[in-house]
PDB file of C-alpha atoms in Angstrom:
ATOM      1  CA  UNK J1443     -26.711 -14.766  -7.398  1.00 85.00           C
ATOM      2  CA  UNK J1444     -27.598 -15.200  -3.720  1.00 94.00           C
ATOM      3  CA  UNK J1445     -28.851 -12.663  -1.216  1.00 96.00           C
ATOM      4  CA  UNK J1446     -26.323 -12.366   1.603  1.00 98.00           C
ATOM      5  CA  UNK J1447     -26.191 -10.353   4.818  1.00 98.00           C
ATOM      6  CA  UNK J1448     -23.724  -7.475   4.696  1.00 98.00           C
ATOM      7  CA  UNK J1449     -22.253  -5.045   7.227  1.00 98.00           C
ATOM      8  CA  UNK J1450     -19.838  -2.169   6.802  1.00 98.00           C
ATOM      9  CA  UNK J1451     -18.195  -1.125  10.028  1.00 98.00           C
ATOM     10  CA  UNK J1452     -15.517   1.196  11.371  1.00 98.00           C
ATOM     11  CA  UNK J1453     -12.844  -0.412  13.536  1.00 98.00           C
ATOM     12  CA  UNK J1454     -10.497   0.859  16.264  1.00 98.00           C
ATOM     13  CA  UNK J1455     -12.368   4.060  17.013  1.00 98.00           C
ATOM     14  CA  UNK J1456     -15.044   5.457  19.299  1.00 97.00           C
ATOM     15  CA  UNK J1457     -16.024   7.989  16.612  1.00 98.00           C
ATOM     16  CA  UNK J1458     -17.871   6.670  13.510  1.00 97.00           C
ATOM     17  CA  UNK J1459     -15.962   7.373  10.241  1.00 97.00           C
ATOM     18  CA  UNK J1460     -12.727   8.061  12.162  1.00 98.00           C
ATOM     19  CA  UNK J1461     -11.412   4.492  12.251  1.00 98.00           C
ATOM     20  CA  UNK J1462     -10.582   1.906   9.578  1.00 97.00           C
ATOM     21  CA  UNK J1463     -13.488   0.813   7.404  1.00 97.00           C
ATOM     22  CA  UNK J1464     -14.243  -2.861   6.823  1.00 98.00           C
ATOM     23  CA  UNK J1465     -16.776  -4.633   4.595  1.00 98.00           C
ATOM     24  CA  UNK J1466     -18.110  -7.911   6.019  1.00 98.00           C
ATOM     25  CA  UNK J1467     -20.064 -10.526   4.055  1.00 98.00           C
ATOM     26  CA  UNK J1468     -21.758 -12.554   6.776  1.00 98.00           C
ATOM     27  CA  UNK J1469     -23.029 -15.448   4.643  1.00 96.00           C
ATOM     28  CA  UNK J1470     -20.131 -16.253   2.317  1.00 98.00           C
ATOM     29  CA  UNK J1471     -20.679 -19.996   2.001  1.00 97.00           C
ATOM     30  CA  UNK J1472     -20.618 -21.026  -1.671  1.00 96.00           C
ATOM     31  CA  UNK J1473     -18.629 -18.052  -2.917  1.00 97.00           C
ATOM     32  CA  UNK J1474     -15.602 -18.911  -5.052  1.00 98.00           C
ATOM     33  CA  UNK J1475     -12.150 -17.468  -4.415  1.00 98.00           C
ATOM     34  CA  UNK J1476     -12.575 -15.393  -7.578  1.00 98.00           C
ATOM     35  CA  UNK J1477     -15.920 -13.999  -6.438  1.00 98.00           C
ATOM     36  CA  UNK J1478     -14.463 -12.998  -3.067  1.00 98.00           C
ATOM     37  CA  UNK J1479     -11.460 -11.337  -4.667  1.00 98.00           C
ATOM     38  CA  UNK J1480     -13.620  -9.511  -7.204  1.00 98.00           C
ATOM     39  CA  UNK J1481     -15.956  -8.202  -4.511  1.00 98.00           C
ATOM     40  CA  UNK J1482     -13.026  -7.040  -2.372  1.00 97.00           C
ATOM     41  CA  UNK J1483     -11.655  -5.180  -5.381  1.00 96.00           C
ATOM     42  CA  UNK J1484     -15.085  -3.625  -5.943  1.00 97.00           C
ATOM     43  CA  UNK J1485     -15.466  -2.358  -2.358  1.00 96.00           C
ATOM     44  CA  UNK J1486     -12.031  -0.736  -2.734  1.00 92.00           C
ATOM     45  CA  UNK J1487     -11.501  -0.831   1.033  1.00 93.00           C
ATOM     46  CA  UNK J1488      -8.228  -1.868   2.598  1.00 90.00           C
ATOM     47  CA  UNK J1489      -9.845  -5.205   3.511  1.00 94.00           C
ATOM     48  CA  UNK J1490     -13.081  -7.075   2.977  1.00 98.00           C
ATOM     49  CA  UNK J1491     -13.849 -10.151   5.061  1.00 98.00           C
ATOM     50  CA  UNK J1492     -16.014 -13.196   4.431  1.00 98.00           C
ATOM     51  CA  UNK J1493     -17.538 -15.336   7.190  1.00 98.00           C
ATOM     52  CA  UNK J1494     -17.905 -19.064   6.577  1.00 98.00           C
ATOM     53  CA  UNK J1495     -18.831 -22.151   8.607  1.00 97.00           C
ATOM     54  CA  UNK J1496     -15.792 -23.344  10.599  1.00 97.00           C
ATOM     55  CA  UNK J1497     -13.755 -26.373   9.578  1.00 97.00           C
ATOM     56  CA  UNK J1498     -12.231 -26.631  13.068  1.00 97.00           C
ATOM     57  CA  UNK J1499     -14.827 -27.798  15.583  1.00 97.00           C
ATOM     58  CA  UNK J1500     -13.322 -25.489  18.229  1.00 98.00           C
ATOM     59  CA  UNK J1501     -14.000 -22.369  16.112  1.00 98.00           C
ATOM     60  CA  UNK J1502     -17.128 -20.220  16.103  1.00 98.00           C
ATOM     61  CA  UNK J1503     -16.638 -19.232  12.450  1.00 98.00           C
ATOM     62  CA  UNK J1504     -14.043 -19.232   9.686  1.00 98.00           C
ATOM     63  CA  UNK J1505     -12.789 -15.949   8.247  1.00 98.00           C
ATOM     64  CA  UNK J1506     -11.169 -15.132   4.925  1.00 98.00           C
ATOM     65  CA  UNK J1507      -9.664 -11.687   4.430  1.00 97.00           C
ATOM     66  CA  UNK J1508      -9.013 -10.000   1.085  1.00 96.00           C
ATOM     67  CA  UNK J1509      -7.407  -6.725   0.070  1.00 93.00           C
ATOM     68  CA  UNK J1510      -8.393  -5.386  -3.368  1.00 93.00           C
ATOM     69  CA  UNK J1511      -5.731  -7.614  -4.937  1.00 91.00           C
ATOM     70  CA  UNK J1512      -4.818 -10.519  -2.622  1.00 92.00           C
ATOM     71  CA  UNK J1513      -5.842 -12.709   0.308  1.00 95.00           C
ATOM     72  CA  UNK J1514      -4.283 -12.225   3.765  1.00 92.00           C
ATOM     73  CA  UNK J1515      -3.759 -15.018   6.311  1.00 92.00           C
ATOM     74  CA  UNK J1516      -4.461 -12.607   9.175  1.00 92.00           C
ATOM     75  CA  UNK J1517      -5.217  -8.952   9.796  1.00 92.00           C
ATOM     76  CA  UNK J1518      -6.179  -7.097  12.958  1.00 93.00           C
ATOM     77  CA  UNK J1519      -8.994  -4.727  12.084  1.00 95.00           C
ATOM     78  CA  UNK J1520     -10.797  -7.415  10.010  1.00 97.00           C
ATOM     79  CA  UNK J1521     -10.549  -9.722  13.026  1.00 96.00           C
ATOM     80  CA  UNK J1522     -12.183  -7.294  15.463  1.00 98.00           C
ATOM     81  CA  UNK J1523     -14.610  -5.887  12.895  1.00 98.00           C
ATOM     82  CA  UNK J1524     -15.739  -9.308  11.685  1.00 98.00           C
ATOM     83  CA  UNK J1525     -16.222 -10.491  15.257  1.00 98.00           C
ATOM     84  CA  UNK J1526     -18.319  -7.396  16.033  1.00 98.00           C
ATOM     85  CA  UNK J1527     -20.379  -7.962  12.872  1.00 98.00           C
ATOM     86  CA  UNK J1528     -20.908 -11.656  13.721  1.00 98.00           C
ATOM     87  CA  UNK J1529     -22.055 -10.795  17.250  1.00 98.00           C
ATOM     88  CA  UNK J1530     -24.295  -8.005  15.904  1.00 98.00           C
ATOM     89  CA  UNK J1531     -25.890 -10.584  13.599  1.00 97.00           C
ATOM     90  CA  UNK J1532     -26.748 -12.663  16.695  1.00 96.00           C
ATOM     91  CA  UNK J1533     -23.768 -14.997  16.608  1.00 97.00           C
ATOM     92  CA  UNK J1534     -23.423 -16.884  19.896  1.00 98.00           C
ATOM     93  CA  UNK J1535     -19.932 -18.073  20.958  1.00 98.00           C
ATOM     94  CA  UNK J1536     -19.381 -21.687  21.941  1.00 98.00           C
ATOM     95  CA  UNK J1537     -17.709 -20.389  25.110  1.00 98.00           C
ATOM     96  CA  UNK J1538     -19.217 -17.422  26.896  1.00 97.00           C
ATOM     97  CA  UNK J1539     -16.999 -14.346  26.788  1.00 97.00           C
ATOM     98  CA  UNK J1540     -14.664 -15.758  24.126  1.00 98.00           C
ATOM     99  CA  UNK J1541     -14.904 -15.971  20.325  1.00 98.00           C
ATOM    100  CA  UNK J1542     -12.602 -18.328  18.442  1.00 98.00           C
ATOM    101  CA  UNK J1543     -11.931 -17.284  14.853  1.00 98.00           C
ATOM    102  CA  UNK J1544     -10.457 -19.709  12.346  1.00 98.00           C
ATOM    103  CA  UNK J1545      -8.289 -18.002   9.723  1.00 96.00           C
ATOM    104  CA  UNK J1546      -5.085 -18.428   7.729  1.00 93.00           C
ATOM    105  CA  UNK J1547      -2.819 -18.343  10.796  1.00 90.00           C
ATOM    106  CA  UNK J1548      -4.984 -20.825  12.720  1.00 93.00           C
ATOM    107  CA  UNK J1549      -7.312 -20.085  15.638  1.00 95.00           C
ATOM    108  CA  UNK J1550      -7.356 -16.508  16.931  1.00 95.00           C
ATOM    109  CA  UNK J1551      -9.172 -15.821  20.190  1.00 96.00           C
ATOM    110  CA  UNK J1552     -11.169 -12.630  20.761  1.00 97.00           C
ATOM    111  CA  UNK J1553     -11.733 -11.856  24.443  1.00 97.00           C
ATOM    112  CA  UNK J1554     -15.096 -10.204  25.143  1.00 97.00           C
ATOM    113  CA  UNK J1555     -14.686  -9.702  28.882  1.00 95.00           C
ATOM    114  CA  UNK J1556     -12.733  -6.423  28.872  1.00 92.00           C
ATOM    115  CA  UNK J1557     -13.751  -2.832  28.256  1.00 92.00           C
ATOM    116  CA  UNK J1558     -13.542  -3.493  24.498  1.00 95.00           C
ATOM    117  CA  UNK J1559     -13.211  -6.750  22.513  1.00 97.00           C
ATOM    118  CA  UNK J1560      -9.568  -7.731  22.108  1.00 97.00           C
ATOM    119  CA  UNK J1561      -7.845 -10.425  20.063  1.00 97.00           C
ATOM    120  CA  UNK J1562      -4.898 -12.446  21.295  1.00 96.00           C
ATOM    121  CA  UNK J1563      -1.831 -11.346  19.348  1.00 95.00           C
ATOM    122  CA  UNK J1564      -0.638 -14.310  17.260  1.00 91.00           C
ATOM    123  CA  UNK J1565       2.961 -15.543  17.534  1.00 92.00           C
ATOM    124  CA  UNK J1566       5.409 -13.159  15.901  1.00 95.00           C
ATOM    125  CA  UNK J1567       8.812 -13.879  14.369  1.00 97.00           C
ATOM    126  CA  UNK J1568      11.254 -11.159  15.416  1.00 97.00           C
ATOM    127  CA  UNK J1569      14.505 -10.722  13.482  1.00 98.00           C
ATOM    128  CA  UNK J1570      16.956  -8.002  12.567  1.00 98.00           C
ATOM    129  CA  UNK J1571      16.143  -6.087   9.407  1.00 97.00           C
ATOM    130  CA  UNK J1572      17.904  -7.552   6.351  1.00 96.00           C
ATOM    131  CA  UNK J1573      21.330  -6.072   5.711  1.00 96.00           C
ATOM    132  CA  UNK J1574      21.081  -2.594   4.260  1.00 96.00           C
ATOM    133  CA  UNK J1575      17.313  -2.308   4.849  1.00 97.00           C
ATOM    134  CA  UNK J1576      17.520   0.192   7.709  1.00 97.00           C
ATOM    135  CA  UNK J1577      19.826   2.541   5.818  1.00 97.00           C
ATOM    136  CA  UNK J1578      17.542   2.282   2.759  1.00 97.00           C
ATOM    137  CA  UNK J1579      14.525   3.172   4.897  1.00 98.00           C
ATOM    138  CA  UNK J1580      16.351   6.102   6.485  1.00 97.00           C
ATOM    139  CA  UNK J1581      17.259   7.446   3.053  1.00 97.00           C
ATOM    140  CA  UNK J1582      13.797   6.971   1.549  1.00 97.00           C
ATOM    141  CA  UNK J1583      12.085   8.614   4.529  1.00 97.00           C
ATOM    142  CA  UNK J1584      14.732  11.359   4.788  1.00 96.00           C
ATOM    143  CA  UNK J1585      15.284  10.580   8.459  1.00 97.00           C
ATOM    144  CA  UNK J1586      18.184  11.660  10.593  1.00 96.00           C
ATOM    145  CA  UNK J1587      19.863   8.334  11.481  1.00 96.00           C
ATOM    146  CA  UNK J1588      20.241   9.282  15.143  1.00 96.00           C
ATOM    147  CA  UNK J1589      16.420   9.604  15.477  1.00 97.00           C
ATOM    148  CA  UNK J1590      16.081   5.824  14.977  1.00 98.00           C
ATOM    149  CA  UNK J1591      16.153   4.135  18.387  1.00 98.00           C
ATOM    150  CA  UNK J1592      15.796   0.503  17.257  1.00 98.00           C
ATOM    151  CA  UNK J1593      14.487  -1.556  14.371  1.00 98.00           C
ATOM    152  CA  UNK J1594      13.205  -5.044  13.558  1.00 98.00           C
ATOM    153  CA  UNK J1595      11.687  -7.265  10.899  1.00 98.00           C
ATOM    154  CA  UNK J1596       8.471  -8.775  12.243  1.00 98.00           C
ATOM    155  CA  UNK J1597       6.132 -11.420  10.863  1.00 95.00           C
ATOM    156  CA  UNK J1598       2.750 -12.494  12.273  1.00 92.00           C
ATOM    157  CA  UNK J1599       1.243 -13.454   8.924  1.00 87.00           C
ATOM    158  CA  UNK J1600       2.195 -10.233   7.122  1.00 88.00           C
ATOM    159  CA  UNK J1601       5.815  -8.990   7.063  1.00 93.00           C
ATOM    160  CA  UNK J1602       6.651  -5.659   8.724  1.00 97.00           C
ATOM    161  CA  UNK J1603       9.751  -3.459   8.520  1.00 98.00           C
ATOM    162  CA  UNK J1604       9.597  -1.449  11.741  1.00 98.00           C
ATOM    163  CA  UNK J1605      11.550   1.568  12.955  1.00 98.00           C
ATOM    164  CA  UNK J1606      11.140   2.982  16.445  1.00 98.00           C
ATOM    165  CA  UNK J1607      11.849   6.714  16.438  1.00 98.00           C
ATOM    166  CA  UNK J1608      12.707   9.076  19.286  1.00 98.00           C
ATOM    167  CA  UNK J1609       9.236  10.605  19.582  1.00 98.00           C
ATOM    168  CA  UNK J1610       5.673  10.669  18.309  1.00 98.00           C
ATOM    169  CA  UNK J1611       6.483  14.013  16.683  1.00 98.00           C
ATOM    170  CA  UNK J1612       9.237  12.311  14.663  1.00 98.00           C
ATOM    171  CA  UNK J1613       6.723   9.678  13.536  1.00 98.00           C
ATOM    172  CA  UNK J1614       4.162  12.288  12.488  1.00 98.00           C
ATOM    173  CA  UNK J1615       6.729  14.346  10.579  1.00 98.00           C
ATOM    174  CA  UNK J1616       7.681  11.509   8.193  1.00 97.00           C
ATOM    175  CA  UNK J1617       6.613  11.788   4.543  1.00 95.00           C
ATOM    176  CA  UNK J1618       6.088   8.376   2.882  1.00 94.00           C
ATOM    177  CA  UNK J1619       6.436   9.411  -0.767  1.00 92.00           C
ATOM    178  CA  UNK J1620       9.971   8.056  -1.212  1.00 93.00           C
ATOM    179  CA  UNK J1621       9.170   4.479  -0.158  1.00 95.00           C
ATOM    180  CA  UNK J1622       7.437   3.255  -3.313  1.00 88.00           C
ATOM    181  CA  UNK J1623      10.127   4.783  -5.531  1.00 90.00           C
ATOM    182  CA  UNK J1624      12.735   2.874  -3.519  1.00 94.00           C
ATOM    183  CA  UNK J1625      10.791  -0.392  -3.777  1.00 93.00           C
ATOM    184  CA  UNK J1626      10.057  -0.429  -0.032  1.00 95.00           C
ATOM    185  CA  UNK J1627       6.699  -1.284   1.532  1.00 94.00           C
ATOM    186  CA  UNK J1628       4.990  -2.384   4.760  1.00 95.00           C
ATOM    187  CA  UNK J1629       6.973   0.091   6.861  1.00 98.00           C
ATOM    188  CA  UNK J1630       5.848   0.549  10.456  1.00 98.00           C
ATOM    189  CA  UNK J1631       6.862   3.512  12.589  1.00 98.00           C
ATOM    190  CA  UNK J1632       6.401   3.892  16.335  1.00 98.00           C
ATOM    191  CA  UNK J1633       7.412   6.654  18.730  1.00 98.00           C
ATOM    192  CA  UNK J1634       6.530   7.526  22.344  1.00 98.00           C
ATOM    193  CA  UNK J1635       4.128  10.352  23.110  1.00 98.00           C
ATOM    194  CA  UNK J1636       5.190  13.160  25.419  1.00 96.00           C
ATOM    195  CA  UNK J1637       4.386  12.970  29.135  1.00 93.00           C
ATOM    196  CA  UNK J1638       0.794  13.773  29.968  1.00 94.00           C
ATOM    197  CA  UNK J1639      -0.548  12.682  26.586  1.00 96.00           C
ATOM    198  CA  UNK J1640      -3.812  10.769  26.291  1.00 96.00           C
ATOM    199  CA  UNK J1641      -1.994   7.869  24.594  1.00 98.00           C
ATOM    200  CA  UNK J1642       1.418   6.232  25.045  1.00 98.00           C
ATOM    201  CA  UNK J1643       2.638   5.799  21.447  1.00 98.00           C
ATOM    202  CA  UNK J1644       2.042   7.051  17.915  1.00 98.00           C
ATOM    203  CA  UNK J1645       2.091   4.388  15.179  1.00 98.00           C
ATOM    204  CA  UNK J1646       1.949   4.652  11.398  1.00 98.00           C
ATOM    205  CA  UNK J1647       1.945   2.041   8.622  1.00 97.00           C
ATOM    206  CA  UNK J1648       3.412   3.447   5.412  1.00 97.00           C
ATOM    207  CA  UNK J1649       3.289   1.913   1.913  1.00 93.00           C
ATOM    208  CA  UNK J1650       0.908  -0.931   2.825  1.00 89.00           C
ATOM    209  CA  UNK J1651       0.252  -3.700   0.262  1.00 74.00           C
ATOM    210  CA  UNK J1652      -2.764  -1.791  -1.089  1.00 72.00           C
ATOM    211  CA  UNK J1653      -2.422   1.249  -3.339  1.00 72.00           C
ATOM    212  CA  UNK J1654      -2.738   3.596  -0.345  1.00 82.00           C
ATOM    213  CA  UNK J1655       0.303   5.499   0.864  1.00 91.00           C
ATOM    214  CA  UNK J1656      -0.724   4.917   4.495  1.00 95.00           C
ATOM    215  CA  UNK J1657      -3.082   2.589   6.350  1.00 94.00           C
ATOM    216  CA  UNK J1658      -5.447   4.316   8.816  1.00 95.00           C
ATOM    217  CA  UNK J1659      -5.215   1.847  11.736  1.00 96.00           C
ATOM    218  CA  UNK J1660      -3.471  -1.520  11.657  1.00 95.00           C
ATOM    219  CA  UNK J1661      -4.248  -4.121  14.316  1.00 95.00           C
ATOM    220  CA  UNK J1662      -1.830  -6.741  12.996  1.00 93.00           C
ATOM    221  CA  UNK J1663       1.090  -4.278  12.966  1.00 96.00           C
ATOM    222  CA  UNK J1664       0.302  -3.194  16.511  1.00 97.00           C
ATOM    223  CA  UNK J1665       0.075  -6.861  17.540  1.00 96.00           C
ATOM    224  CA  UNK J1666       3.506  -7.556  16.039  1.00 97.00           C
ATOM    225  CA  UNK J1667       5.025  -4.494  17.721  1.00 98.00           C
ATOM    226  CA  UNK J1668       3.497  -5.583  21.041  1.00 98.00           C
ATOM    227  CA  UNK J1669       5.087  -9.031  20.736  1.00 97.00           C
ATOM    228  CA  UNK J1670       8.436  -7.421  19.848  1.00 98.00           C
ATOM    229  CA  UNK J1671       8.270  -5.123  22.876  1.00 97.00           C
ATOM    230  CA  UNK J1672       7.301  -8.002  25.154  1.00 96.00           C
ATOM    231  CA  UNK J1673      10.137 -10.192  23.832  1.00 96.00           C
ATOM    232  CA  UNK J1674      12.599  -7.447  24.795  1.00 96.00           C
ATOM    233  CA  UNK J1675      11.030  -6.802  28.204  1.00 95.00           C
ATOM    234  CA  UNK J1676       9.638  -3.404  27.166  1.00 96.00           C
ATOM    235  CA  UNK J1677       5.944  -4.091  27.773  1.00 95.00           C
ATOM    236  CA  UNK J1678       5.439  -4.175  31.556  1.00 89.00           C
ATOM    237  CA  UNK J1679       1.770  -3.151  31.457  1.00 94.00           C
ATOM    238  CA  UNK J1680      -1.114  -1.880  29.315  1.00 97.00           C
ATOM    239  CA  UNK J1681      -0.467   0.845  26.749  1.00 97.00           C
ATOM    240  CA  UNK J1682      -2.674   2.752  24.308  1.00 98.00           C
ATOM    241  CA  UNK J1683      -1.600   3.527  20.752  1.00 98.00           C
ATOM    242  CA  UNK J1684      -2.841   6.364  18.566  1.00 98.00           C
ATOM    243  CA  UNK J1685      -2.852   5.786  14.810  1.00 98.00           C
ATOM    244  CA  UNK J1686      -4.300   7.533  11.776  1.00 98.00           C
ATOM    245  CA  UNK J1687      -3.556  11.055  12.987  1.00 98.00           C
ATOM    246  CA  UNK J1688      -1.991  12.260   9.729  1.00 97.00           C
ATOM    247  CA  UNK J1689      -5.076  10.967   7.858  1.00 97.00           C
ATOM    248  CA  UNK J1690      -7.547  12.791  10.095  1.00 98.00           C
ATOM    249  CA  UNK J1691      -8.592   9.573  11.850  1.00 98.00           C
ATOM    250  CA  UNK J1692      -8.960   8.953  15.571  1.00 98.00           C
ATOM    251  CA  UNK J1693      -7.669   5.405  15.888  1.00 98.00           C
ATOM    252  CA  UNK J1694      -7.101   3.937  19.331  1.00 98.00           C
ATOM    253  CA  UNK J1695      -5.563   0.505  19.936  1.00 98.00           C
ATOM    254  CA  UNK J1696      -5.181  -0.957  23.413  1.00 98.00           C
ATOM    255  CA  UNK J1697      -2.326  -3.361  24.120  1.00 98.00           C
ATOM    256  CA  UNK J1698      -2.776  -5.377  27.306  1.00 97.00           C
ATOM    257  CA  UNK J1699      -0.404  -8.108  28.537  1.00 96.00           C
ATOM    258  CA  UNK J1700      -2.335 -10.861  30.299  1.00 89.00           C
ATOM    259  CA  UNK J1701      -1.877 -11.097  34.058  1.00 82.00           C
ATOM    260  CA  UNK J1702      -3.087 -14.700  33.992  1.00 82.00           C
ATOM    261  CA  UNK J1703      -1.248 -16.278  31.063  1.00 86.00           C
ATOM    262  CA  UNK J1704       2.425 -15.605  30.320  1.00 85.00           C
ATOM    263  CA  UNK J1705       3.058 -14.394  26.777  1.00 88.00           C
ATOM    264  CA  UNK J1706      -0.589 -13.626  26.017  1.00 95.00           C
ATOM    265  CA  UNK J1707      -1.156 -10.070  24.757  1.00 97.00           C
ATOM    266  CA  UNK J1708      -4.590  -8.679  23.926  1.00 97.00           C
ATOM    267  CA  UNK J1709      -5.079  -6.119  21.142  1.00 98.00           C
ATOM    268  CA  UNK J1710      -8.342  -4.255  21.595  1.00 98.00           C
ATOM    269  CA  UNK J1711     -10.502  -1.478  20.226  1.00 98.00           C
ATOM    270  CA  UNK J1712     -14.048  -0.370  19.547  1.00 98.00           C
ATOM    271  CA  UNK J1713     -16.048  -1.158  16.411  1.00 98.00           C
ATOM    272  CA  UNK J1714     -18.917   0.970  15.088  1.00 98.00           C
ATOM    273  CA  UNK J1715     -21.573  -0.610  12.828  1.00 98.00           C
ATOM    274  CA  UNK J1716     -22.309   1.950  10.083  1.00 98.00           C
ATOM    275  CA  UNK J1717     -24.150   0.101   7.294  1.00 98.00           C
ATOM    276  CA  UNK J1718     -26.281  -3.036   7.531  1.00 98.00           C
ATOM    277  CA  UNK J1719     -28.320  -4.771   4.858  1.00 97.00           C
ATOM    278  CA  UNK J1720     -28.144  -7.384   2.131  1.00 97.00           C
ATOM    279  CA  UNK J1721     -26.312  -7.739  -1.154  1.00 96.00           C
ATOM    280  CA  UNK J1722     -26.692  -9.948  -4.208  1.00 96.00           C
ATOM    281  CA  UNK J1723     -23.504 -11.905  -4.801  1.00 94.00           C
TER     282      UNK J1723
END
C-alpha cells in the first residue's frame, strides 16, 4: 500500500455540490488496472480518474478514466476536473496557458486563457441513427414523434444516441424509465431554451453506462453535440448549456467555437475542489 494524493471535486458548476462529482488519484503510478477498477467501483461515482506520468513527450500528464465497471477512453468532466486537480496540486504546464492531457483518444488540449478552463472537443463521428433506433427511442420515452426535430448517432470515444426536441420543456418532461427495459442506453436529449433564458439549451443524458438513470452533467456528450451542430452549420457562436436540472444540479457548460482555428470548439466549465488529502492504495 502506498500513500497517494487524492482530490474529490465538483465539475461544471459554480456552486459546490451542484455539479458532477469526480474522484482524482493524483499519484497513480504503479497501480494495476485491477486496483484502479476496484477503487473506482469503491468510490461509486460516475467516474474516477488516475493521473500518471505521460508517455507522449508533448503531454503534461497521462489520464486514465474508470466508471465503477469499465475504463473510458475519454470523458469530459474527468478531463476538466483532473486538469483542475493537477493545477491545484501545483502542476505546471509545458506551455503557458495550455494543458495537454494524454488519454485513450490521444492528446486533448485544455485552454486556460478563457473565463473558465475549456477542453478542445475531440473529433466526432456523426452518422444517422441505426435503422429503427429513433422509433424505438420515441416509444421508450413516450414522446410525440413530431416533437423530435432531428437525431444522430455520435461517437467521440463513447457512443451517443441523440434526439433534439422542440424545446427545453420537452427535454425536462421526459421520463427515462422505459429505456433500460427496451435495452437502450446512452441517450442524449437537447432542446432550446425560451427567449430571455439564462442559458441557450437544456441537455440530458439518460441511461448512461453506469447504474444511474441519468448523468448529472456530461462534458463528452456536450462536446459531441457541439461538433454535430458545427458540422451542420448550426453553431455560429458561443452557447451555454444547462444540464442536471431534473436532478437538482446547477450544471453549466460553455461551448465556444474558436475564432482563430477552424473546426476547434472549446467545452468549458468551472471546477470546485471539495475534498483534498491522501489515501492508502
